[in-house]
Amino acid sequence: MGLATVAEGDKRWWWNRNVIMVLWMMLSVGFCIGLHCHMRTESLRRAEETLTSMCEERARMLQEQFAVSVNHVHALAILVSTFHYQKNPPALDQVTFANYAARTSFERPLLNGVAYAQRVVHAERELFENQQGWMIKTMKREPSPVQDEYAPVIYSQETVSYIEALDMMSGEVLWNQEDRENILRARATGKAVLTRPFRLLESNHLGVVLTFPVYLSGLPADATAEERVKATAGYLGGAFDVESLVENLLHQLAGNREIVVNVYDVTNTSEPLTMYGVHLPDGHMSLSHVSMLDFGDPFRKHQMKCRYRKKPPVSLSSITTPSGIFVICMLVGYIGYAAWSHYDNVKEDFRKMEELKKQAEAADVAKSQFLATVSHEIRTPMNGVLGMLDMLLDTELNLTQKDYAQTAQVCGRALISLINEVLDRAKIEAGKLEIESVPFDLRSILDDVISLFSAKSREKGIELAVYVSDRVPTILIGDPGRFRQIITNLVGNSVKFTERGHVFIQVHLAEHVKMVIDAKTGLNGHVNEVNITSATTVFNTLSGLEVANSRNTCESFKMLLSHGASLSCTIGSGSVPESIADKVTLMVSVEDTGIGIPVHAQDRVFTPFMQADSSTSRNYGGTGIGLSISKKCGKSSGVDMKRSLSEVLPTCFRGMRAILVDRQPVRAAVTKYHLRRLGIITEDVRTINEALYTLSGQNGYLNSSQPGKQPSIFLIEKDSWDPKVDFHIRNQLLQRKEAGHIQDVPKVVLFLTTESDKTRAGSHADNIIVKPLRASSIAICLQQMLGMGKCQNKDIVDNSASLRGLLDGKNILVVDDNKVNLRVAAAALKKYGAKVECVESGKSALSLLQPPHKFDACFMDVQMPEMDGFEATRQLRIMESKANKEDPPDDGSVMAKRHLPILAMTADVIQATYEECAKCGMDGYVSKPYEEAQLYQEVAKFVALQQIPGSS
């Protein structure tokens, strides 16, 4: 029995706990070591994948940036080919080339300079040197030896002007000793070729020389090498600063400090040439990646080699995880609960380490931020400028102050429009321009346009006027912004190129104009009707000076007025004829007495960045972008009735009568157009005496002295006024009142073109209006002169009351880190009775918006320090969601305080910002600079929605 027990014990010696523990420890240690090696291998694999991704990304971006620079050089080659060889005589010379290269150098920031060398065969050398006035020289400034052909530099940028007249095919060092080979290879292949890297003269950076062939016109795309050589006209060269190119690229990307980048020329694989970085021995780092680079030269080969700056560290999880498992395995056999408890702790530590690892990996991902654009930087202060001007216009101002403030406001909006023009030009090129369909008042827009150029027209002393036919409906549906943009560009050009005379804007129905032109064709002898007085030719136009188009003469204008008189009452009352109610085609003409456009240049002015001739930009300025934007078309995507841009004029002048003294019929019709918009009945005469007879009903003129029919205003143009008239008209009016011909002495208003004319106007005019005329400015002048106060349309008063009733007592929170923007938004909302509270950060907003809170809406700026508007909105939505779960409403509806309407305010106008606003939970969007009407419309939408039961 004892022997059996001993034998059994010998057979189960392995069951001894000490032996099992030793075996368990050995297995655990082996397993943990294997796990550590596996995790270490995976960590190195991920590090290698990350290195590969970063290296490939840098190689791709380097190729793209290099390609952009090559394209600019190619464009310069096309410029030389077009203007030097396709123009007779050539339109390009050294001065033009140097100026153009200098002014466009910002497009080639990595080029030290560019130069053009003309191909000259030996037989033409003497003729060429006589034409140029210098001899072809080598780099040593010696006459170039006799050879088959030469490549002397004839055009060069100022930075490399020292190479002018030097022969690039002399076989000596110019930019590099490979110039001749590059030239021969470039013209045979038709592609840009590069040299081996070398030290640039000024920066001492490593760089390469790019050589581009310039061909004569007519070369087919599949030309042979012989055909290319025969068609070669010259060679364009430029030195690239490769070190700066790579350095700028690396500064733009995340992870720049973690890796070492080297760029090599490996055309000769046995002797690679360093183009960027410090050459390191192959054994310096075991982990590296090589990306091939294609710079467009098939002969030369380049590559980028990336290495980690430091050896990738051992992953923390590859140590802690096996160690944790080993500890767990050791404790499992002895204690149950403690072992499991320890395992849970290790598991939690493992989860936290995984999160930290993901955060560390996410920090290495390149996230380029291109949201801080020039438009953002300009829109933010412009919001404050325009907002403060709105607030200023709400205060008590005299006529001059209000005119200055309104002009500044219009100029500020014009600056915003200029920014949008640049964006529009890009949208047009991409075919992504969208056209709105909203109601708008065309007459109000035209008044705004002439207001924009009022200061310039007064300074030049030219007439600036607008006339809209009564046939044109009061409210149109279209894109008011694009219409304003086109008219502004056209009028701006007319004002710029007109030194005397007038700029006249007319709007008629196209079918009406065609009808009048057809009728005029049968009237022989009425084109360019003129009056000749005392050797001075006076044309029947707005200013009396000649215009280019005969259809804008007085005769044509009278015919348009006579054909439209039958519909003036109907249109003026707000209705539209049935034939034009659905769709109208307008003809807008901008007439001026400026320098004009030659017939051969009329198509070219609509090309981007082109003007009628090269002297235009020097004499008058401009970029040539305005008319290129004006020549565009779009298809409406439907009618959006969300807003109306109609300007409502005062009604207190309706039925009032006036007499207008003006010798020019066209100008008189324009003045009557503005007065008719105010409801003033106007009778026009040519002289002061006729006006006095008309007033008293003498010599057969209509008697206007009956009650209710007597004119109360005398409107006189400046050319009918002189110092003698100043006293004469006042005496005549007083005499007629004493004689009983008139009841009251009418007020005298004088129309002037420039501010300087005020000193010669005399002292008996009751008021002076300086052109250009606008219905709103005339109304303000008459209100002050007649002592009528500020009269307003009843609809406006009722509308303002409804706005106040909708926002009165509402609590609104405005969040913006810019104090000026806070003041603008707060003043706009307080104007309608809202209770506004302002904070300057997202954190402060969250502290005030902890449920429950008192606010009905929130305006949130997007870009703020510490916490931006996106993050603040996300946090608020999370708080609202938790509050709804913990304390849900009884009826199942979403309470107003559980979803606060949030409106984003930012100067960014890109689509990504719109998408981010919707993604984070915002309810609306307003781009800066904004107006009070924009703020109200957005808030009113949310407030009205909250007042509907069951709305969310």
PDB file of C-alpha atoms in Angstrom, residues 302-508:
ATOM      1  CA  HIS A 302      14.456  62.702 -58.628  1.00  0.00           C
ATOM      2  CA  GLN A 303      13.403  61.104 -55.389  1.00  0.00           C
ATOM      3  CA  MET A 304      12.437  62.071 -51.853  1.00  0.00           C
ATOM      4  CA  LYS A 305      13.803  60.062 -48.933  1.00  0.00           C
ATOM      5  CA  CYS A 306      12.098  60.358 -45.539  1.00  0.00           C
ATOM      6  CA  ARG A 307      13.397  59.135 -42.187  1.00  0.00           C
ATOM      7  CA  TYR A 308      12.315  59.569 -38.610  1.00  0.00           C
ATOM      8  CA  ARG A 309      14.334  62.191 -36.792  1.00  0.00           C
ATOM      9  CA  LYS A 310      14.487  59.903 -33.788  1.00  0.00           C
ATOM     10  CA  LYS A 311      14.182  56.183 -33.504  1.00  0.00           C
ATOM     11  CA  PRO A 312      10.492  55.279 -33.053  1.00  0.00           C
ATOM     12  CA  PRO A 313       9.936  54.693 -29.327  1.00  0.00           C
ATOM     13  CA  VAL A 314       8.780  51.398 -27.977  1.00  0.00           C
ATOM     14  CA  SER A 315       5.007  51.382 -27.679  1.00  0.00           C
ATOM     15  CA  LEU A 316       3.885  51.698 -24.101  1.00  0.00           C
ATOM     16  CA  SER A 317       1.146  49.140 -24.672  1.00  0.00           C
ATOM     17  CA  SER A 318       3.662  46.550 -25.899  1.00  0.00           C
ATOM     18  CA  ILE A 319       5.225  46.641 -22.406  1.00  0.00           C
ATOM     19  CA  THR A 320       2.289  47.231 -20.113  1.00  0.00           C
ATOM     20  CA  THR A 321      -0.061  44.752 -21.763  1.00  0.00           C
ATOM     21  CA  PRO A 322       2.230  41.681 -21.475  1.00  0.00           C
ATOM     22  CA  SER A 323       3.232  42.752 -17.960  1.00  0.00           C
ATOM     23  CA  GLY A 324      -0.379  43.088 -16.917  1.00  0.00           C
ATOM     24  CA  ILE A 325      -1.239  39.686 -18.338  1.00  0.00           C
ATOM     25  CA  PHE A 326       1.716  38.153 -16.517  1.00  0.00           C
ATOM     26  CA  VAL A 327       0.606  39.625 -13.179  1.00  0.00           C
ATOM     27  CA  ILE A 328      -2.920  38.400 -13.752  1.00  0.00           C
ATOM     28  CA  CYS A 329      -1.698  34.916 -14.536  1.00  0.00           C
ATOM     29  CA  MET A 330       0.366  34.865 -11.330  1.00  0.00           C
ATOM     30  CA  LEU A 331      -2.520  35.952  -9.117  1.00  0.00           C
ATOM     31  CA  VAL A 332      -5.197  33.726 -10.641  1.00  0.00           C
ATOM     32  CA  GLY A 333      -3.932  30.561  -8.875  1.00  0.00           C
ATOM     33  CA  TYR A 334      -3.751  32.035  -5.376  1.00  0.00           C
ATOM     34  CA  ILE A 335      -6.569  34.509  -4.977  1.00  0.00           C
ATOM     35  CA  GLY A 336      -9.749  34.654  -6.987  1.00  0.00           C
ATOM     36  CA  TYR A 337     -11.416  37.882  -6.197  1.00  0.00           C
ATOM     37  CA  ALA A 338      -8.198  39.891  -5.877  1.00  0.00           C
ATOM     38  CA  ALA A 339      -6.926  38.447  -9.153  1.00  0.00           C
ATOM     39  CA  TRP A 340     -10.128  39.377 -10.973  1.00  0.00           C
ATOM     40  CA  SER A 341     -10.112  42.795  -9.353  1.00  0.00           C
ATOM     41  CA  HIS A 342      -6.571  43.364 -10.495  1.00  0.00           C
ATOM     42  CA  TYR A 343      -7.511  42.134 -13.976  1.00  0.00           C
ATOM     43  CA  ASP A 344     -10.303  44.664 -14.160  1.00  0.00           C
ATOM     44  CA  ASN A 345      -7.886  47.434 -13.245  1.00  0.00           C
ATOM     45  CA  VAL A 346      -5.487  46.318 -15.924  1.00  0.00           C
ATOM     46  CA  LYS A 347      -8.335  46.139 -18.414  1.00  0.00           C
ATOM     47  CA  GLU A 348      -9.359  49.701 -17.552  1.00  0.00           C
ATOM     48  CA  ASP A 349      -5.759  50.842 -17.882  1.00  0.00           C
ATOM     49  CA  PHE A 350      -5.604  49.119 -21.230  1.00  0.00           C
ATOM     50  CA  ARG A 351      -8.720  50.965 -22.420  1.00  0.00           C
ATOM     51  CA  LYS A 352      -7.289  54.313 -21.345  1.00  0.00           C
ATOM     52  CA  MET A 353      -4.018  53.545 -23.066  1.00  0.00           C
ATOM     53  CA  GLU A 354      -5.905  52.706 -26.275  1.00  0.00           C
ATOM     54  CA  GLU A 355      -7.632  56.075 -26.116  1.00  0.00           C
ATOM     55  CA  LEU A 356      -4.335  57.840 -25.552  1.00  0.00           C
ATOM     56  CA  LYS A 357      -2.847  55.939 -28.467  1.00  0.00           C
ATOM     57  CA  LYS A 358      -5.714  57.002 -30.750  1.00  0.00           C
ATOM     58  CA  GLN A 359      -5.307  60.611 -29.648  1.00  0.00           C
ATOM     59  CA  ALA A 360      -1.573  60.452 -30.353  1.00  0.00           C
ATOM     60  CA  GLU A 361      -2.216  58.975 -33.808  1.00  0.00           C
ATOM     61  CA  ALA A 362      -4.899  61.585 -34.522  1.00  0.00           C
ATOM     62  CA  ALA A 363      -2.420  64.354 -33.619  1.00  0.00           C
ATOM     63  CA  ASP A 364      -0.154  63.156 -36.449  1.00  0.00           C
ATOM     64  CA  VAL A 365      -2.837  63.501 -39.144  1.00  0.00           C
ATOM     65  CA  ALA A 366      -2.312  66.539 -41.395  1.00  0.00           C
ATOM     66  CA  LYS A 367      -5.346  68.860 -41.068  1.00  0.00           C
ATOM     67  CA  SER A 368      -4.723  71.900 -43.187  1.00  0.00           C
ATOM     68  CA  GLN A 369      -6.705  74.966 -42.096  1.00  0.00           C
ATOM     69  CA  PHE A 370      -7.559  77.256 -44.986  1.00  0.00           C
ATOM     70  CA  LEU A 371     -10.525  79.021 -43.337  1.00  0.00           C
ATOM     71  CA  ALA A 372      -8.676  82.261 -42.406  1.00  0.00           C
ATOM     72  CA  THR A 373      -9.169  83.985 -45.795  1.00  0.00           C
ATOM     73  CA  VAL A 374      -8.761  87.600 -46.814  1.00  0.00           C
ATOM     74  CA  SER A 375     -12.541  87.942 -47.028  1.00  0.00           C
ATOM     75  CA  HIS A 376     -12.837  86.918 -43.356  1.00  0.00           C
ATOM     76  CA  GLU A 377     -10.306  89.525 -42.267  1.00  0.00           C
ATOM     77  CA  ILE A 378     -12.095  92.275 -44.190  1.00  0.00           C
ATOM     78  CA  ARG A 379     -15.685  91.340 -43.410  1.00  0.00           C
ATOM     79  CA  THR A 380     -15.167  91.418 -39.626  1.00  0.00           C
ATOM     80  CA  PRO A 381     -14.197  95.129 -39.359  1.00  0.00           C
ATOM     81  CA  MET A 382     -16.562  96.054 -42.190  1.00  0.00           C
ATOM     82  CA  ASN A 383     -19.398  94.622 -40.117  1.00  0.00           C
ATOM     83  CA  GLY A 384     -18.554  97.144 -37.428  1.00  0.00           C
ATOM     84  CA  VAL A 385     -18.217  99.996 -39.918  1.00  0.00           C
ATOM     85  CA  LEU A 386     -21.549  99.346 -41.647  1.00  0.00           C
ATOM     86  CA  GLY A 387     -23.275  98.618 -38.355  1.00  0.00           C
ATOM     87  CA  MET A 388     -22.118 101.865 -36.814  1.00  0.00           C
ATOM     88  CA  LEU A 389     -23.218 103.755 -39.933  1.00  0.00           C
ATOM     89  CA  ASP A 390     -26.681 102.190 -39.590  1.00  0.00           C
ATOM     90  CA  MET A 391     -26.770 103.340 -35.976  1.00  0.00           C
ATOM     91  CA  LEU A 392     -25.558 106.806 -37.011  1.00  0.00           C
ATOM     92  CA  LEU A 393     -28.300 107.108 -39.629  1.00  0.00           C
ATOM     93  CA  ASP A 394     -30.902 106.414 -36.932  1.00  0.00           C
ATOM     94  CA  THR A 395     -29.811 109.560 -35.085  1.00  0.00           C
ATOM     95  CA  GLU A 396     -30.814 113.146 -35.841  1.00  0.00           C
ATOM     96  CA  LEU A 397     -28.629 114.345 -38.734  1.00  0.00           C
ATOM     97  CA  ASN A 398     -28.818 117.340 -41.029  1.00  0.00           C
ATOM     98  CA  LEU A 399     -28.978 116.903 -44.781  1.00  0.00           C
ATOM     99  CA  THR A 400     -25.231 117.092 -45.354  1.00  0.00           C
ATOM    100  CA  GLN A 401     -24.382 114.729 -42.506  1.00  0.00           C
ATOM    101  CA  LYS A 402     -26.960 112.189 -43.630  1.00  0.00           C
ATOM    102  CA  ASP A 403     -25.682 112.351 -47.212  1.00  0.00           C
ATOM    103  CA  TYR A 404     -22.098 111.776 -46.040  1.00  0.00           C
ATOM    104  CA  ALA A 405     -23.155 108.822 -43.857  1.00  0.00           C
ATOM    105  CA  GLN A 406     -25.225 107.260 -46.635  1.00  0.00           C
ATOM    106  CA  THR A 407     -22.366 107.671 -49.109  1.00  0.00           C
ATOM    107  CA  ALA A 408     -19.945 106.024 -46.658  1.00  0.00           C
ATOM    108  CA  GLN A 409     -22.433 103.202 -46.188  1.00  0.00           C
ATOM    109  CA  VAL A 410     -22.741 102.680 -49.936  1.00  0.00           C
ATOM    110  CA  CYS A 411     -18.943 102.693 -50.328  1.00  0.00           C
ATOM    111  CA  GLY A 412     -18.600 100.100 -47.565  1.00  0.00           C
ATOM    112  CA  ARG A 413     -21.078  97.863 -49.301  1.00  0.00           C
ATOM    113  CA  ALA A 414     -19.191  98.410 -52.538  1.00  0.00           C
ATOM    114  CA  LEU A 415     -16.032  97.121 -50.846  1.00  0.00           C
ATOM    115  CA  ILE A 416     -17.879  93.958 -49.891  1.00  0.00           C
ATOM    116  CA  SER A 417     -19.123  93.704 -53.462  1.00  0.00           C
ATOM    117  CA  LEU A 418     -15.537  93.990 -54.708  1.00  0.00           C
ATOM    118  CA  ILE A 419     -14.556  91.007 -52.576  1.00  0.00           C
ATOM    119  CA  ASN A 420     -17.516  89.087 -53.943  1.00  0.00           C
ATOM    120  CA  GLU A 421     -16.489  89.988 -57.503  1.00  0.00           C
ATOM    121  CA  VAL A 422     -13.212  88.151 -57.107  1.00  0.00           C
ATOM    122  CA  LEU A 423     -15.091  85.113 -55.790  1.00  0.00           C
ATOM    123  CA  ASP A 424     -17.639  85.437 -58.573  1.00  0.00           C
ATOM    124  CA  ARG A 425     -14.904  85.442 -61.198  1.00  0.00           C
ATOM    125  CA  ALA A 426     -13.682  82.102 -59.810  1.00  0.00           C
ATOM    126  CA  LYS A 427     -17.251  80.743 -59.718  1.00  0.00           C
ATOM    127  CA  ILE A 428     -17.801  81.769 -63.322  1.00  0.00           C
ATOM    128  CA  GLU A 429     -14.648  79.986 -64.418  1.00  0.00           C
ATOM    129  CA  ALA A 430     -15.793  76.867 -62.545  1.00  0.00           C
ATOM    130  CA  GLY A 431     -19.340  77.083 -63.896  1.00  0.00           C
ATOM    131  CA  LYS A 432     -20.827  77.208 -60.395  1.00  0.00           C
ATOM    132  CA  LEU A 433     -22.392  80.672 -60.403  1.00  0.00           C
ATOM    133  CA  GLU A 434     -25.948  80.533 -59.048  1.00  0.00           C
ATOM    134  CA  ILE A 435     -28.609  83.120 -59.927  1.00  0.00           C
ATOM    135  CA  GLU A 436     -31.261  84.063 -57.368  1.00  0.00           C
ATOM    136  CA  SER A 437     -34.946  84.643 -58.051  1.00  0.00           C
ATOM    137  CA  VAL A 438     -36.302  87.088 -55.478  1.00  0.00           C
ATOM    138  CA  PRO A 439     -38.528  90.186 -55.678  1.00  0.00           C
ATOM    139  CA  PHE A 440     -36.665  93.484 -55.906  1.00  0.00           C
ATOM    140  CA  ASP A 441     -37.189  97.155 -56.771  1.00  0.00           C
ATOM    141  CA  LEU A 442     -35.089  98.036 -59.829  1.00  0.00           C
ATOM    142  CA  ARG A 443     -35.516 101.776 -59.330  1.00  0.00           C
ATOM    143  CA  SER A 444     -34.192 101.581 -55.772  1.00  0.00           C
ATOM    144  CA  ILE A 445     -31.143  99.636 -56.937  1.00  0.00           C
ATOM    145  CA  LEU A 446     -30.361 102.205 -59.632  1.00  0.00           C
ATOM    146  CA  ASP A 447     -30.630 105.000 -57.044  1.00  0.00           C
ATOM    147  CA  ASP A 448     -28.075 103.144 -54.918  1.00  0.00           C
ATOM    148  CA  VAL A 449     -25.732 102.782 -57.898  1.00  0.00           C
ATOM    149  CA  ILE A 450     -25.693 106.493 -58.750  1.00  0.00           C
ATOM    150  CA  SER A 451     -25.295 107.267 -55.051  1.00  0.00           C
ATOM    151  CA  LEU A 452     -22.115 105.224 -55.098  1.00  0.00           C
ATOM    152  CA  PHE A 453     -20.604 107.426 -57.841  1.00  0.00           C
ATOM    153  CA  SER A 454     -22.100 110.741 -56.717  1.00  0.00           C
ATOM    154  CA  ALA A 455     -18.886 112.069 -55.178  1.00  0.00           C
ATOM    155  CA  LYS A 456     -16.838 111.267 -58.289  1.00  0.00           C
ATOM    156  CA  SER A 457     -19.376 112.818 -60.658  1.00  0.00           C
ATOM    157  CA  ARG A 458     -19.515 116.001 -58.574  1.00  0.00           C
ATOM    158  CA  GLU A 459     -15.744 116.163 -58.497  1.00  0.00           C
ATOM    159  CA  LYS A 460     -15.564 115.898 -62.294  1.00  0.00           C
ATOM    160  CA  GLY A 461     -18.579 118.142 -62.843  1.00  0.00           C
ATOM    161  CA  ILE A 462     -20.443 115.641 -65.035  1.00  0.00           C
ATOM    162  CA  GLU A 463     -24.164 114.919 -65.069  1.00  0.00           C
ATOM    163  CA  LEU A 464     -25.044 111.491 -63.618  1.00  0.00           C
ATOM    164  CA  ALA A 465     -28.700 110.581 -64.131  1.00  0.00           C
ATOM    165  CA  VAL A 466     -31.044 107.608 -64.295  1.00  0.00           C
ATOM    166  CA  TYR A 467     -34.407 107.132 -65.962  1.00  0.00           C
ATOM    167  CA  VAL A 468     -36.692 104.078 -65.770  1.00  0.00           C
ATOM    168  CA  SER A 469     -39.647 103.824 -68.122  1.00  0.00           C
ATOM    169  CA  ASP A 470     -43.106 103.739 -66.583  1.00  0.00           C
ATOM    170  CA  ARG A 471     -43.690 100.526 -68.516  1.00  0.00           C
ATOM    171  CA  VAL A 472     -41.147  98.711 -66.328  1.00  0.00           C
ATOM    172  CA  PRO A 473     -42.975  97.068 -63.391  1.00  0.00           C
ATOM    173  CA  THR A 474     -42.319  98.373 -59.899  1.00  0.00           C
ATOM    174  CA  ILE A 475     -41.364  94.952 -58.511  1.00  0.00           C
ATOM    175  CA  LEU A 476     -39.361  92.477 -60.593  1.00  0.00           C
ATOM    176  CA  ILE A 477     -38.254  88.941 -59.792  1.00  0.00           C
ATOM    177  CA  GLY A 478     -34.615  88.137 -60.453  1.00  0.00           C
ATOM    178  CA  ASP A 479     -31.183  88.452 -58.892  1.00  0.00           C
ATOM    179  CA  PRO A 480     -30.840  91.998 -57.480  1.00  0.00           C
ATOM    180  CA  GLY A 481     -27.258  91.443 -56.373  1.00  0.00           C
ATOM    181  CA  ARG A 482     -26.057  90.413 -59.837  1.00  0.00           C
ATOM    182  CA  PHE A 483     -28.066  93.219 -61.485  1.00  0.00           C
ATOM    183  CA  ARG A 484     -26.525  95.769 -59.120  1.00  0.00           C
ATOM    184  CA  GLN A 485     -23.076  94.303 -59.754  1.00  0.00           C
ATOM    185  CA  ILE A 486     -23.364  94.559 -63.544  1.00  0.00           C
ATOM    186  CA  ILE A 487     -24.792  98.087 -63.538  1.00  0.00           C
ATOM    187  CA  THR A 488     -22.146  99.219 -61.025  1.00  0.00           C
ATOM    188  CA  ASN A 489     -19.365  97.928 -63.289  1.00  0.00           C
ATOM    189  CA  LEU A 490     -20.823  99.616 -66.376  1.00  0.00           C
ATOM    190  CA  VAL A 491     -21.488 102.945 -64.650  1.00  0.00           C
ATOM    191  CA  GLY A 492     -18.092 102.843 -62.964  1.00  0.00           C
ATOM    192  CA  ASN A 493     -16.401 102.520 -66.353  1.00  0.00           C
ATOM    193  CA  SER A 494     -18.453 105.389 -67.778  1.00  0.00           C
ATOM    194  CA  VAL A 495     -17.624 107.711 -64.874  1.00  0.00           C
ATOM    195  CA  LYS A 496     -13.958 106.725 -65.057  1.00  0.00           C
ATOM    196  CA  PHE A 497     -13.592 107.476 -68.785  1.00  0.00           C
ATOM    197  CA  THR A 498     -15.806 110.596 -68.932  1.00  0.00           C
ATOM    198  CA  GLU A 499     -14.198 113.968 -68.213  1.00  0.00           C
ATOM    199  CA  ARG A 500     -17.109 116.229 -69.192  1.00  0.00           C
ATOM    200  CA  GLY A 501     -20.708 115.883 -70.240  1.00  0.00           C
ATOM    201  CA  HIS A 502     -22.889 113.192 -68.735  1.00  0.00           C
ATOM    202  CA  VAL A 503     -23.451 109.555 -67.838  1.00  0.00           C
ATOM    203  CA  PHE A 504     -27.069 108.538 -68.438  1.00  0.00           C
ATOM    204  CA  ILE A 505     -28.678 105.227 -67.413  1.00  0.00           C
ATOM    205  CA  GLN A 506     -31.932 104.265 -69.094  1.00  0.00           C
ATOM    206  CA  VAL A 507     -34.147 101.225 -68.573  1.00  0.00           C
ATOM    207  CA  HIS A 508     -36.947 100.348 -71.011  1.00  0.00           C
TER     208      HIS A 508
END
